[in-house]
Coordinates of C-alpha atoms in Angstrom, one line a residue:
Chain A
X1410 CA 27.8 -6.4 16.4
X1411 CA 28.7 -2.8 17.4
X1412 CA 30.3 -2.2 14.0
X1413 CA 27.2 -3.6 12.3
X1414 CA 24.9 -1.3 14.4
X1415 CA 27.1 1.7 13.5
X1416 CA 27.1 0.8 9.8
X1417 CA 23.4 0.5 9.8
X1418 CA 23.0 3.9 11.6
X1419 CA 25.3 5.6 9.0
X1420 CA 23.3 4.1 6.2
X1421 CA 20.2 5.7 7.6
X1422 CA 21.5 9.3 7.3
X1423 CA 20.9 9.8 3.6
X1424 CA 17.5 8.2 3.8
X1425 CA 16.5 10.4 6.7
X1426 CA 17.8 13.5 4.9
X1427 CA 15.9 12.5 1.8
X1428 CA 12.7 12.2 3.8
X1429 CA 13.2 15.7 5.3
X1430 CA 13.8 17.0 1.7
X1431 CA 10.5 15.5 0.5
X1432 CA 8.6 16.7 3.5
X1433 CA 10.1 20.2 3.0
X1434 CA 9.2 20.2 -0.7
X1435 CA 5.5 19.5 0.2
X1436 CA 5.2 23.2 1.1
X1437 CA 6.2 24.2 -2.4
X1438 CA 3.9 21.6 -4.0
X1439 CA 0.9 23.1 -2.3
X1440 CA -1.2 25.1 -4.8
X1441 CA -1.0 28.9 -4.3
X1442 CA 1.3 31.0 -2.2
X1443 CA 3.4 29.1 0.5
X1444 CA 2.4 31.8 3.0
X1445 CA -1.2 30.9 2.5
X1446 CA -0.4 27.2 2.8
X1447 CA 1.5 27.8 6.1
X1448 CA -1.0 30.2 7.6
X1449 CA -4.2 28.7 6.3
X1450 CA -7.3 30.8 6.5
X1451 CA -5.8 33.4 8.8
X1452 CA -3.9 34.7 5.8
X1453 CA -7.0 34.9 3.5
X1454 CA -8.0 38.4 2.6
X1455 CA -4.6 40.0 3.3
X1456 CA -3.2 42.6 0.9
X1457 CA -0.2 42.0 -1.2
X1458 CA 2.0 44.1 1.0
X1459 CA 0.9 42.3 4.1
X1460 CA 1.6 38.9 2.4
X1461 CA 5.0 40.1 1.4
X1462 CA 5.8 41.2 4.9
X1463 CA 4.7 37.8 6.2
X1464 CA 6.8 36.1 3.5
X1465 CA 9.8 38.0 4.8
X1466 CA 8.9 37.3 8.4
X1467 CA 8.8 33.5 7.7
X1468 CA 11.9 33.7 5.5
X1469 CA 10.0 32.4 2.5
X1470 CA 11.6 35.0 0.3
X1471 CA 15.0 33.4 0.7
X1472 CA 16.8 30.9 -1.4
X1473 CA 15.0 27.5 -1.1
X1474 CA 18.2 25.8 -0.2
X1475 CA 18.8 28.1 2.7
X1476 CA 15.2 27.6 3.7
X1477 CA 15.7 23.9 3.7
X1478 CA 18.7 24.0 5.9
X1479 CA 16.9 26.3 8.2
X1480 CA 14.0 23.8 8.3
X1481 CA 16.4 20.9 8.9
X1482 CA 18.1 22.8 11.7
X1483 CA 14.6 23.3 13.3
X1484 CA 13.7 19.6 12.9
X1485 CA 17.0 18.5 14.5
X1486 CA 16.1 20.7 17.5
X1487 CA 12.6 19.3 17.7
X1488 CA 11.0 22.3 16.1
X1489 CA 8.4 21.0 13.5
X1490 CA 6.6 24.3 13.2
X1491 CA 3.3 25.5 14.6
X1492 CA -0.1 24.1 13.8
X1493 CA -2.3 26.5 11.9
X1494 CA -5.5 25.3 13.5
X1495 CA -4.5 25.0 17.2
X1496 CA -1.5 27.4 17.3
X1497 CA 0.3 24.6 19.3
X1498 CA 3.8 23.4 18.4
X1499 CA 3.4 20.5 16.0
X1500 CA 5.7 18.3 17.9
X1501 CA 3.7 18.5 21.2
X1502 CA 0.5 17.8 19.3
X1503 CA 2.2 14.7 17.8
X1504 CA 3.6 13.5 21.1
X1505 CA 0.3 13.8 22.8
X1506 CA -1.3 11.5 20.2
X1507 CA 1.6 9.1 19.8
X1508 CA 0.9 6.8 22.8
X1509 CA -2.5 6.0 21.3
X1510 CA -1.0 5.0 18.0
X1511 CA 1.8 3.1 19.7
X1512 CA -0.8 1.1 21.7
X1513 CA -2.8 0.3 18.6
X1514 CA 0.2 -0.6 16.4
X1515 CA 1.7 -2.7 19.2
X1516 CA -1.5 -4.7 19.9
X1517 CA -2.1 -5.0 16.2
X1518 CA 1.4 -6.3 15.6
X1519 CA 1.0 -8.9 18.3
X1520 CA -2.2 -10.1 16.8
X1521 CA -0.7 -10.1 13.3
X1522 CA 2.2 -12.2 14.4
X1523 CA 0.2 -14.6 16.5
X1524 CA -2.5 -15.2 13.8
X1525 CA 0.0 -15.0 10.9
X1526 CA 2.5 -17.5 12.3
X1527 CA -0.1 -19.9 13.5
X1528 CA -1.9 -19.9 10.2
X1529 CA 1.4 -20.2 8.3
X1530 CA 2.7 -23.1 10.4
X1531 CA -0.7 -25.0 10.2
X1532 CA -0.8 -24.5 6.5
X1533 CA 2.8 -25.8 6.1
X1534 CA 2.4 -28.8 8.4
X1535 CA -1.0 -29.8 6.9
X1536 CA 0.2 -28.9 3.4
X1537 CA -2.4 -29.6 0.6
X1538 CA -5.2 -30.4 3.0
X1539 CA -8.3 -28.4 3.9
X1540 CA -6.4 -26.6 6.6
X1541 CA -3.8 -25.4 4.1
X1542 CA -6.5 -24.2 1.6
X1543 CA -8.4 -22.4 4.4
X1544 CA -5.2 -20.6 5.5
X1545 CA -4.5 -19.6 1.9
X1546 CA -8.0 -18.2 1.6
X1547 CA -7.7 -16.3 4.8
X1548 CA -4.4 -14.9 3.7
X1549 CA -5.9 -13.8 0.4
X1550 CA -8.8 -12.2 2.0
X1551 CA -6.4 -10.4 4.4
X1552 CA -4.7 -8.6 1.5
X1553 CA -8.0 -8.0 -0.5
X1554 CA -10.4 -6.8 2.1
X1555 CA -10.0 -3.1 3.0
X1556 CA -9.1 -2.7 6.6
X1557 CA -11.6 0.1 7.1
X1558 CA -14.4 -2.2 5.9
X1559 CA -13.4 -5.1 8.1
X1560 CA -13.2 -2.6 11.0
X1561 CA -16.7 -1.4 10.3
X1562 CA -18.0 -5.0 10.1
X1563 CA -16.3 -5.9 13.4
X1564 CA -17.7 -2.8 14.9
X1565 CA -21.2 -3.5 13.7
X1566 CA -21.2 -7.1 14.9
X1567 CA -19.4 -6.9 18.2
X1568 CA -20.2 -3.4 19.4
X1569 CA -23.5 -2.3 17.8
X1570 CA -25.3 -5.6 17.6
X1571 CA -23.9 -7.8 20.4
X1572 CA -22.8 -4.9 22.6
X1573 CA -19.8 -6.8 23.9
X1574 CA -17.3 -4.1 23.2
X1575 CA -17.4 -0.3 22.9
X1576 CA -17.8 0.9 19.2
X1577 CA -15.4 3.8 19.5
X1578 CA -13.2 5.8 21.9
X1579 CA -10.1 5.3 23.8
X1580 CA -8.9 4.5 27.4
X1581 CA -9.4 0.9 28.3
X1582 CA -8.3 -2.4 26.8
X1583 CA -11.9 -3.0 25.8
X1584 CA -11.6 0.0 23.4
X1585 CA -8.4 -1.5 22.0
X1586 CA -9.7 -4.9 21.0
X1587 CA -11.7 -4.1 17.8
X1588 CA -9.3 -1.7 16.1
X1589 CA -6.3 -3.8 17.0
X1590 CA -8.1 -6.9 15.6
X1591 CA -9.0 -5.1 12.4
X1592 CA -5.5 -4.0 11.7
X1593 CA -3.8 -7.1 13.0
X1594 CA -5.9 -9.6 11.0
X1595 CA -5.3 -7.6 7.9
X1596 CA -1.6 -7.5 8.5
X1597 CA -1.4 -11.2 9.4
X1598 CA -2.0 -12.3 5.8
X1599 CA 1.5 -11.5 4.5
X1600 CA 3.1 -13.0 7.6
X1601 CA 1.1 -16.2 7.1
X1602 CA 2.2 -16.4 3.5
X1603 CA 5.9 -16.0 4.3
X1604 CA 5.7 -18.3 7.3
X1605 CA 4.1 -21.0 5.2
X1606 CA 6.7 -20.8 2.5
X1607 CA 9.6 -20.7 4.9
X1608 CA 8.2 -23.5 7.1
X1609 CA 7.7 -25.8 4.1
X1610 CA 11.3 -25.3 3.1
X1611 CA 12.6 -25.9 6.6
X1612 CA 10.5 -29.0 7.1
X1613 CA 12.4 -30.5 4.2
X1614 CA 15.8 -29.7 5.6
X1615 CA 18.2 -32.5 6.5
X1616 CA 18.4 -31.6 10.2
X1617 CA 14.6 -31.9 10.5
X1618 CA 14.8 -35.3 8.9
X1619 CA 17.6 -36.3 11.3
X1620 CA 15.5 -35.2 14.2
X1621 CA 12.6 -37.3 13.0
X1622 CA 14.8 -40.3 12.4
X1623 CA 16.1 -40.0 16.0
X1624 CA 12.5 -40.3 17.2
X1625 CA 11.7 -36.7 18.2
X1626 CA 7.9 -36.5 18.3
X1627 CA 6.1 -34.6 15.5
X1628 CA 5.2 -31.5 17.5
X1629 CA 8.7 -31.3 18.9
X1630 CA 10.2 -31.3 15.4
X1631 CA 7.7 -28.7 14.2
X1632 CA 8.1 -26.3 17.1
X1633 CA 11.7 -26.8 18.3
X1634 CA 13.6 -27.6 15.2
X1635 CA 11.7 -26.2 12.3
X1636 CA 9.8 -23.2 13.5
X1637 CA 12.8 -21.5 15.1
X1638 CA 14.7 -21.5 11.9
X1639 CA 11.6 -20.9 9.7
X1640 CA 10.9 -17.7 11.6
X1641 CA 14.1 -15.9 10.4
X1642 CA 12.6 -14.6 7.1
X1643 CA 9.4 -13.8 9.0
X1644 CA 11.2 -11.3 11.2
X1645 CA 12.1 -9.2 8.1
X1646 CA 8.5 -9.4 6.9
X1647 CA 7.3 -8.1 10.2
X1648 CA 9.4 -5.0 9.7
X1649 CA 8.1 -4.5 6.2
X1650 CA 4.5 -5.2 7.3
X1651 CA 4.8 -2.5 9.9
X1652 CA 4.4 0.1 7.2
X1653 CA 1.2 -1.5 6.0
X1654 CA 0.2 -1.6 9.7
X1655 CA 0.8 2.1 10.2
X1656 CA -1.3 2.8 7.0
X1657 CA -4.0 0.5 8.4
X1658 CA -3.8 2.3 11.7
X1659 CA -4.5 5.7 9.9
X1660 CA -7.7 4.2 8.4
X1661 CA -8.7 2.3 11.5
X1662 CA -8.2 5.3 13.8
X1663 CA -10.8 7.1 11.7
X1664 CA -13.2 4.2 11.9
X1665 CA -13.0 3.9 15.6
X1666 CA -12.4 7.5 16.5
X1667 CA -9.1 6.5 18.0
X1668 CA -7.1 9.6 19.0
X1669 CA -3.8 8.7 17.3
X1670 CA -1.3 10.3 15.0
X1671 CA -3.1 8.9 11.9
X1672 CA -6.4 10.6 12.7
X1673 CA -4.5 13.8 13.5
X1674 CA -2.9 13.6 10.1
X1675 CA -6.2 13.0 8.3
X1676 CA -7.9 15.9 10.2
X1677 CA -4.9 18.1 9.3
X1678 CA -5.2 17.3 5.6
X1679 CA -8.9 18.0 5.6
X1680 CA -8.4 21.4 7.4
X1681 CA -5.4 22.2 5.2
X1682 CA -3.1 22.6 8.2
X1683 CA 0.1 22.1 6.3
X1684 CA 2.7 22.4 9.1
X1685 CA 0.8 19.7 11.0
X1686 CA 0.6 17.6 7.9
X1687 CA 4.3 17.9 7.2
X1688 CA 5.1 17.2 10.9
X1689 CA 2.9 14.1 11.0
X1690 CA 4.3 12.7 7.8
X1691 CA 7.8 13.2 8.9
X1692 CA 7.1 11.8 12.4
X1693 CA 5.4 8.6 11.1
X1694 CA 8.1 8.1 8.4
X1695 CA 10.9 8.3 11.0
X1696 CA 9.0 5.9 13.3
X1697 CA 8.7 3.5 10.4
X1698 CA 12.4 3.8 9.5
X1699 CA 13.5 3.3 13.1
X1700 CA 11.2 0.2 13.6
X1701 CA 12.8 -1.3 10.4
X1702 CA 16.2 -0.6 11.9
X1703 CA 15.3 -2.4 15.1
X1704 CA 13.9 -5.3 13.1
X1705 CA 17.1 -5.5 11.0
X1706 CA 19.2 -5.4 14.2
X1707 CA 17.2 -8.1 15.8
X1708 CA 17.6 -10.2 12.7
X1709 CA 21.3 -9.8 12.9
X1710 CA 21.1 -10.8 16.5
X1711 CA 19.2 -14.0 15.6
X1712 CA 21.3 -14.8 12.6
X1713 CA 25.0 -14.1 13.1
X1714 CA 25.8 -14.7 9.5
X1715 CA 24.1 -11.4 8.5
X1716 CA 26.6 -9.4 10.4
X1717 CA 29.6 -10.4 8.3
X1718 CA 28.0 -9.6 5.0
Chain B
X830 CA 17.2 -3.9 -41.7
X831 CA 19.8 -6.6 -40.8
X832 CA 20.1 -5.5 -37.1
X833 CA 16.3 -5.9 -36.7
X834 CA 16.4 -9.5 -37.9
X835 CA 19.3 -10.4 -35.7
X836 CA 17.8 -8.7 -32.7
X837 CA 14.4 -10.3 -33.3
X838 CA 15.8 -13.8 -33.8
X839 CA 18.1 -13.8 -30.8
X840 CA 15.8 -12.1 -28.4
X841 CA 14.9 -14.4 -25.6
X842 CA 11.3 -15.5 -25.2
X843 CA 10.2 -12.8 -22.8
X844 CA 7.2 -11.5 -20.9
X845 CA 4.0 -11.3 -22.9
X846 CA 5.5 -13.3 -25.8
X847 CA 6.2 -16.2 -23.5
X848 CA 2.7 -15.9 -22.1
X849 CA 1.1 -16.6 -25.4
X850 CA 3.6 -19.3 -26.4
X851 CA 2.3 -22.5 -24.8
X852 CA 4.1 -23.5 -21.5
X853 CA 3.2 -20.4 -19.5
X854 CA -0.3 -20.2 -20.9
X855 CA -0.8 -23.9 -20.0
X856 CA 0.5 -23.3 -16.5
X857 CA -1.9 -20.3 -16.2
X858 CA -4.9 -22.3 -17.4
X859 CA -4.2 -25.1 -15.0
X860 CA -4.2 -22.7 -12.1
X861 CA -7.8 -22.6 -11.0
X862 CA -7.4 -19.6 -8.7
X863 CA -5.8 -17.6 -11.5
X864 CA -8.6 -18.4 -14.0
X865 CA -11.2 -17.4 -11.4
X866 CA -9.3 -14.1 -11.0
X867 CA -9.3 -13.6 -14.8
X868 CA -13.0 -14.3 -15.1
X869 CA -13.8 -11.9 -12.2
X870 CA -11.7 -9.2 -13.8
X871 CA -13.5 -9.7 -17.2
X872 CA -16.9 -9.6 -15.4
X873 CA -15.9 -6.3 -13.8
X874 CA -14.9 -4.8 -17.1
X875 CA -18.2 -5.9 -18.6
X876 CA -20.2 -4.5 -15.7
X877 CA -18.3 -1.2 -16.0
X878 CA -18.8 -1.1 -19.8
X879 CA -22.5 -1.9 -19.7
X880 CA -23.3 -0.1 -16.4
X881 CA -26.2 2.0 -17.9
X882 CA -27.8 -1.2 -19.3
X883 CA -27.3 -3.2 -16.1
X884 CA -28.3 -0.7 -13.5
X885 CA -32.0 -0.7 -12.7
X886 CA -32.0 3.0 -11.8
X887 CA -29.8 6.1 -12.6
X888 CA -27.1 6.2 -10.0
X889 CA -27.9 9.7 -8.9
X890 CA -31.7 9.5 -9.1
X891 CA -33.0 10.5 -5.7
X892 CA -36.3 9.3 -4.3
X893 CA -36.9 11.0 -1.0
X894 CA -39.9 8.8 -0.3
X895 CA -37.7 5.7 -0.4
X896 CA -34.9 6.8 1.9
X897 CA -32.8 4.2 3.7
X898 CA -34.9 1.2 2.6
X899 CA -33.5 -2.2 3.3
X900 CA -32.9 -4.6 0.4
X901 CA -36.2 -5.6 -1.3
X902 CA -37.5 -6.8 -4.7
X903 CA -37.6 -3.2 -5.8
X904 CA -34.1 -2.3 -4.6
X905 CA -32.0 -5.4 -4.4
X906 CA -29.3 -3.8 -2.4
X907 CA -31.5 -1.2 -0.6
X908 CA -31.4 2.6 -0.8
X909 CA -29.2 5.3 0.8
X910 CA -30.2 8.4 2.7
X911 CA -31.2 10.2 -0.5
X912 CA -33.3 7.2 -1.7
X913 CA -30.7 6.4 -4.4
X914 CA -30.5 2.7 -5.4
X915 CA -27.4 1.1 -3.9
X916 CA -27.2 -1.6 -6.6
X917 CA -27.1 1.0 -9.4
X918 CA -24.4 2.9 -7.5
X919 CA -22.4 -0.2 -6.9
X920 CA -22.6 -1.0 -10.6
X921 CA -21.6 2.5 -11.7
X922 CA -18.9 2.4 -9.0
X923 CA -17.2 -0.3 -11.1
X924 CA -16.3 2.4 -13.6
X925 CA -14.6 4.7 -11.1
X926 CA -13.0 1.7 -9.5
X927 CA -11.4 0.5 -12.7
X928 CA -10.4 4.1 -13.6
X929 CA -8.7 4.6 -10.2
X930 CA -7.0 1.2 -10.5
X931 CA -5.8 1.5 -14.1
X932 CA -4.8 5.2 -14.4
X933 CA -2.3 5.4 -11.4
X934 CA -0.8 2.0 -12.4
X935 CA -0.3 3.2 -16.0
X936 CA 1.2 6.4 -14.9
X937 CA 3.4 4.8 -12.3
X938 CA 4.6 2.1 -14.6
X939 CA 5.5 4.6 -17.4
X940 CA 7.5 6.8 -15.0
X941 CA 9.0 3.9 -13.1
X942 CA 10.0 2.1 -16.3
X943 CA 11.7 5.2 -17.6
X944 CA 13.6 5.6 -14.3
X945 CA 14.5 1.9 -14.2
X946 CA 15.7 1.9 -17.9
X947 CA 17.8 5.0 -17.5
X948 CA 19.3 3.9 -14.1
X949 CA 20.0 0.3 -15.2
X950 CA 21.4 1.3 -18.6
X951 CA 23.6 4.2 -17.7
X952 CA 24.6 3.1 -14.2
X953 CA 27.1 5.3 -12.4
X954 CA 26.0 8.6 -10.9
X955 CA 22.6 8.7 -12.7
X956 CA 21.8 5.3 -11.3
X957 CA 22.9 6.3 -7.8
X958 CA 20.9 9.5 -7.7
X959 CA 17.7 8.0 -9.2
X960 CA 17.8 4.9 -6.9
X961 CA 18.5 6.9 -3.8
X962 CA 15.4 8.9 -4.7
X963 CA 13.5 5.7 -5.0
X964 CA 14.8 4.5 -1.7
X965 CA 13.5 7.7 0.0
X966 CA 10.0 7.1 -1.6
X967 CA 10.2 3.5 -0.3
X968 CA 11.1 4.8 3.2
X969 CA 7.5 5.9 3.6
X970 CA 4.7 3.5 4.4
X971 CA 2.7 3.5 1.2
X972 CA -0.5 5.0 2.4
X973 CA 1.5 7.6 4.3
X974 CA 3.2 8.7 1.1
X975 CA -0.1 8.9 -0.7
X976 CA -1.5 11.0 2.2
X977 CA 1.6 13.3 2.1
X978 CA 1.0 13.9 -1.6
X979 CA -2.7 14.6 -1.1
X980 CA -1.8 16.7 2.0
X981 CA 0.4 18.9 -0.2
X982 CA -1.7 19.0 -3.4
X983 CA -5.1 19.0 -1.7
X984 CA -7.9 16.4 -1.6
X985 CA -9.8 15.4 -4.8
X986 CA -9.9 12.6 -7.4
X987 CA -7.1 14.0 -9.6
X988 CA -4.7 14.5 -6.7
X989 CA -5.5 11.2 -5.2
X990 CA -4.7 9.5 -8.5
X991 CA -1.4 11.3 -8.6
X992 CA -0.7 10.3 -5.0
X993 CA -1.3 6.6 -5.7
X994 CA 0.8 6.8 -8.8
X995 CA 3.7 8.3 -6.9
X996 CA 3.5 5.4 -4.4
X997 CA 3.8 2.9 -7.3
X998 CA 6.8 4.4 -9.1
X999 CA 9.7 2.9 -7.1
X1000 CA 8.4 -0.6 -7.4
X1001 CA 8.4 -0.5 -11.2
X1002 CA 11.8 1.4 -11.3
X1003 CA 13.4 -1.3 -9.2
X1004 CA 12.1 -4.2 -11.2
X1005 CA 13.0 -2.7 -14.6
X1006 CA 16.4 -1.7 -13.4
X1007 CA 17.3 -5.2 -12.2
X1008 CA 16.1 -6.7 -15.5
X1009 CA 18.0 -4.2 -17.5
X1010 CA 21.2 -4.7 -15.6
X1011 CA 20.9 -8.5 -16.2
X1012 CA 19.9 -8.1 -19.9
X1013 CA 22.4 -5.5 -21.0
X1014 CA 25.2 -8.0 -20.9
X1015 CA 23.2 -10.6 -22.8
X1016 CA 24.5 -11.5 -26.3
X1017 CA 21.5 -10.3 -28.2
X1018 CA 21.9 -6.8 -26.7
X1019 CA 25.6 -6.8 -27.4
X1020 CA 24.9 -8.0 -30.9
X1021 CA 22.4 -5.1 -31.5
X1022 CA 25.0 -2.7 -30.1
X1023 CA 27.7 -4.1 -32.4
X1024 CA 25.3 -3.6 -35.3
X1025 CA 25.2 0.1 -34.5
X1026 CA 21.9 0.4 -32.5
X1027 CA 21.8 3.6 -30.6
X1028 CA 21.0 4.0 -26.9
X1029 CA 17.3 4.8 -27.5
X1030 CA 16.9 1.8 -29.7
X1031 CA 18.7 -0.5 -27.3
X1032 CA 16.6 0.7 -24.4
X1033 CA 13.2 0.6 -26.1
X1034 CA 13.5 -2.3 -28.6
X1035 CA 15.9 -4.7 -26.8
X1036 CA 15.9 -4.0 -23.1
X1037 CA 12.3 -2.9 -22.4
X1038 CA 10.7 -6.1 -23.9
X1039 CA 12.8 -8.1 -21.5
X1040 CA 11.1 -6.4 -18.6
X1041 CA 7.5 -7.0 -19.8
X1042 CA 6.9 -10.2 -17.9
X1043 CA 8.0 -8.8 -14.5
X1044 CA 6.1 -5.5 -15.3
X1045 CA 2.9 -7.3 -16.2
X1046 CA 2.9 -9.1 -12.8
X1047 CA 3.7 -6.0 -10.9
X1048 CA 1.1 -4.0 -12.7
X1049 CA -1.7 -6.5 -12.2
X1050 CA -1.0 -6.8 -8.5
X1051 CA -0.6 -3.0 -8.5
X1052 CA -4.1 -2.5 -9.8
X1053 CA -5.5 -4.3 -6.8
X1054 CA -3.3 -2.2 -4.5
X1055 CA -4.3 1.0 -6.3
X1056 CA -8.0 0.3 -6.0
X1057 CA -7.5 -0.5 -2.3
X1058 CA -5.5 2.7 -1.7
X1059 CA -8.0 4.9 -3.7
X1060 CA -10.9 3.4 -1.8
X1061 CA -9.0 4.2 1.5
X1062 CA -8.4 7.8 0.4
X1063 CA -12.0 8.2 -0.7
X1064 CA -13.2 6.6 2.6
X1065 CA -11.1 9.3 4.4
X1066 CA -12.9 11.9 2.3
X1067 CA -9.7 12.8 0.4
X1068 CA -10.3 11.0 -2.9
X1069 CA -13.4 10.7 -5.0
X1070 CA -15.9 13.4 -3.9
X1071 CA -19.7 13.1 -3.8
X1072 CA -22.0 12.7 -5.7
X1073 CA -19.8 10.4 -7.9
X1074 CA -20.7 6.7 -7.3
X1075 CA -17.6 5.4 -5.6
X1076 CA -17.4 2.4 -3.3
X1077 CA -15.0 4.0 -0.8
X1078 CA -17.1 7.2 -0.7
X1079 CA -20.2 5.1 -0.2
X1080 CA -18.6 3.4 2.8
X1081 CA -17.6 6.8 4.2
X1082 CA -21.1 8.1 4.1
X1083 CA -22.8 4.8 4.9
X1084 CA -21.1 4.3 8.3
X1085 CA -23.0 7.3 9.7
X1086 CA -26.2 5.2 9.5
X1087 CA -24.9 2.2 11.5
X1088 CA -26.2 0.0 13.0
X1089 CA -29.6 0.2 11.4
X1090 CA -28.6 0.5 7.8
X1091 CA -25.9 -2.2 7.5
X1092 CA -26.7 -2.7 3.8
X1093 CA -25.1 0.7 3.1
X1094 CA -21.8 -0.9 4.1
X1095 CA -22.1 -4.5 3.0
X1096 CA -22.3 -4.2 -0.8
X1097 CA -19.8 -1.4 -1.6
X1098 CA -17.3 -3.1 0.8
X1099 CA -17.9 -6.5 -0.8
X1100 CA -17.4 -5.0 -4.2
X1101 CA -14.0 -3.5 -3.3
X1102 CA -12.9 -6.8 -1.7
X1103 CA -14.0 -8.9 -4.7
X1104 CA -12.3 -6.6 -7.2
X1105 CA -9.0 -6.4 -5.3
X1106 CA -9.2 -10.2 -4.8
X1107 CA -9.7 -10.7 -8.5
X1108 CA -6.6 -8.7 -9.5
X1109 CA -4.6 -10.4 -6.7
X1110 CA -5.5 -13.8 -8.0
X1111 CA -4.8 -12.8 -11.6
X1112 CA -1.4 -11.3 -10.6
X1113 CA -0.4 -14.3 -8.5
X1114 CA -1.4 -16.5 -11.4
X1115 CA 0.6 -14.5 -13.9
X1116 CA 3.7 -14.6 -11.7
X1117 CA 3.5 -18.4 -11.2
X1118 CA 2.9 -18.9 -14.9
X1119 CA 5.8 -16.7 -16.0
X1120 CA 8.2 -17.8 -13.4
X1121 CA 7.6 -21.4 -12.4
X1122 CA 10.5 -21.4 -10.0
X1123 CA 8.9 -18.6 -7.9

């Protein structure tokens, strides 16, 4: 297992380097002078000589390759630059917002797994019945309905009309319910689909038939024999779905005024705060990559055959 | 001429050709969900094409005396804060929605197909470099990648379209590459090569058609995804800008008038959902019809 973990970690290095290259290149894609992009409005109206001086001060006149390694060196030491808008270090801004996003993503993931696996199992056990069709419809709606719209509908109904939960803000579990439900239900669709397919296959397996023949009651077969094995492919999907979930979180944070990294990123894009945009993109991408690593490792833990591939 | 004949005759029944030739078309027709998807997509195209005839009002016509009116006989879907007719804006929104669904998918599929063809055909170092680049793009959650591109280029319709296109590229590249790798060893390709077909000809005439089936499925599902992503960007204020009639932008403005003016949210959101659902049903149906094992 240690060898497997090491191999997976080594395989991550080129991807992580590639991600930093892309994030670095963002500065050069920005229209106009990179100095203006880095400094934002503070650099507007400066003369050509002042801009040149700033360019030299920021090292933007050097070879781009040198600049990249300089940037990479900074990133490795936790220096993601300085926000144009707040003049705060980008990393500390991100870290102050991260707990909120982590809470939202964690709660949403829990809801997504609970709803997705339940729907998938019900659809598989009651295949080709009303339950199955309903589950398929719910799963289809989950991938078709925009998460910001379902979020707005949930907010209108449960917060503004019924008054059961707060419409926006952050702090208590009551604030968490609606945004987490919006993201979680939307992410549950794919999980339901995979669970259903995997469960149908497992229910046909020989050992399940044997268990039935031996007189194990239905729910015992479903839960103890079939579900445990059917969940293996689901674990992989959960990792993949986490990306969609992070995207959903960006949108949902805006709907519910949730003070997370996603909303910080959107505000940074709107105010053209490029260092903060770059930092947030890098941060979220790294979190996504690490979560997928953890998912892969847990998969290997659950299914020893993977380790020897 | 002879190589053309050989190549044509020995080419496997692929993609679109197979779709028209019986078995796949029959499977598609029998799939009720897929037919519903197709009908909805056709309806959407008609609505977009005939928007000026169908819309009761001009989408930008303001009527300040009829601001924020709930649905009525005069305004079936109500009016917004400028007194503009929501139904007319939803109808005209179909145009932008189709545009923002089709253009990024077209761009992404062209670029992705080129990458996939080149990588799968030449293999070796070219393949390694191109595919590592695709892996890096895939390492980002898709909406985040779109936001990164918009963050660099700046908000607006054109940049949002570019962003959603960039997100799509690796998907097409991977699919085409895998088809090309499998097909390049096939007899009909070897035969064309033996008859003196050059690389360009092999790529475009022999290998590309083999990928059409998989591409058509990916593109159809991609349209739904692109519409959803564009609506998300517009909702965040980073895509389509006012006063263009766009469903995502309508939601973005409409939410300020909650809870009293729920109709501002209901119809544009339903329009997005229905459109994405239609393309998803159609895409799933195409996949099942073209690949009955799947």
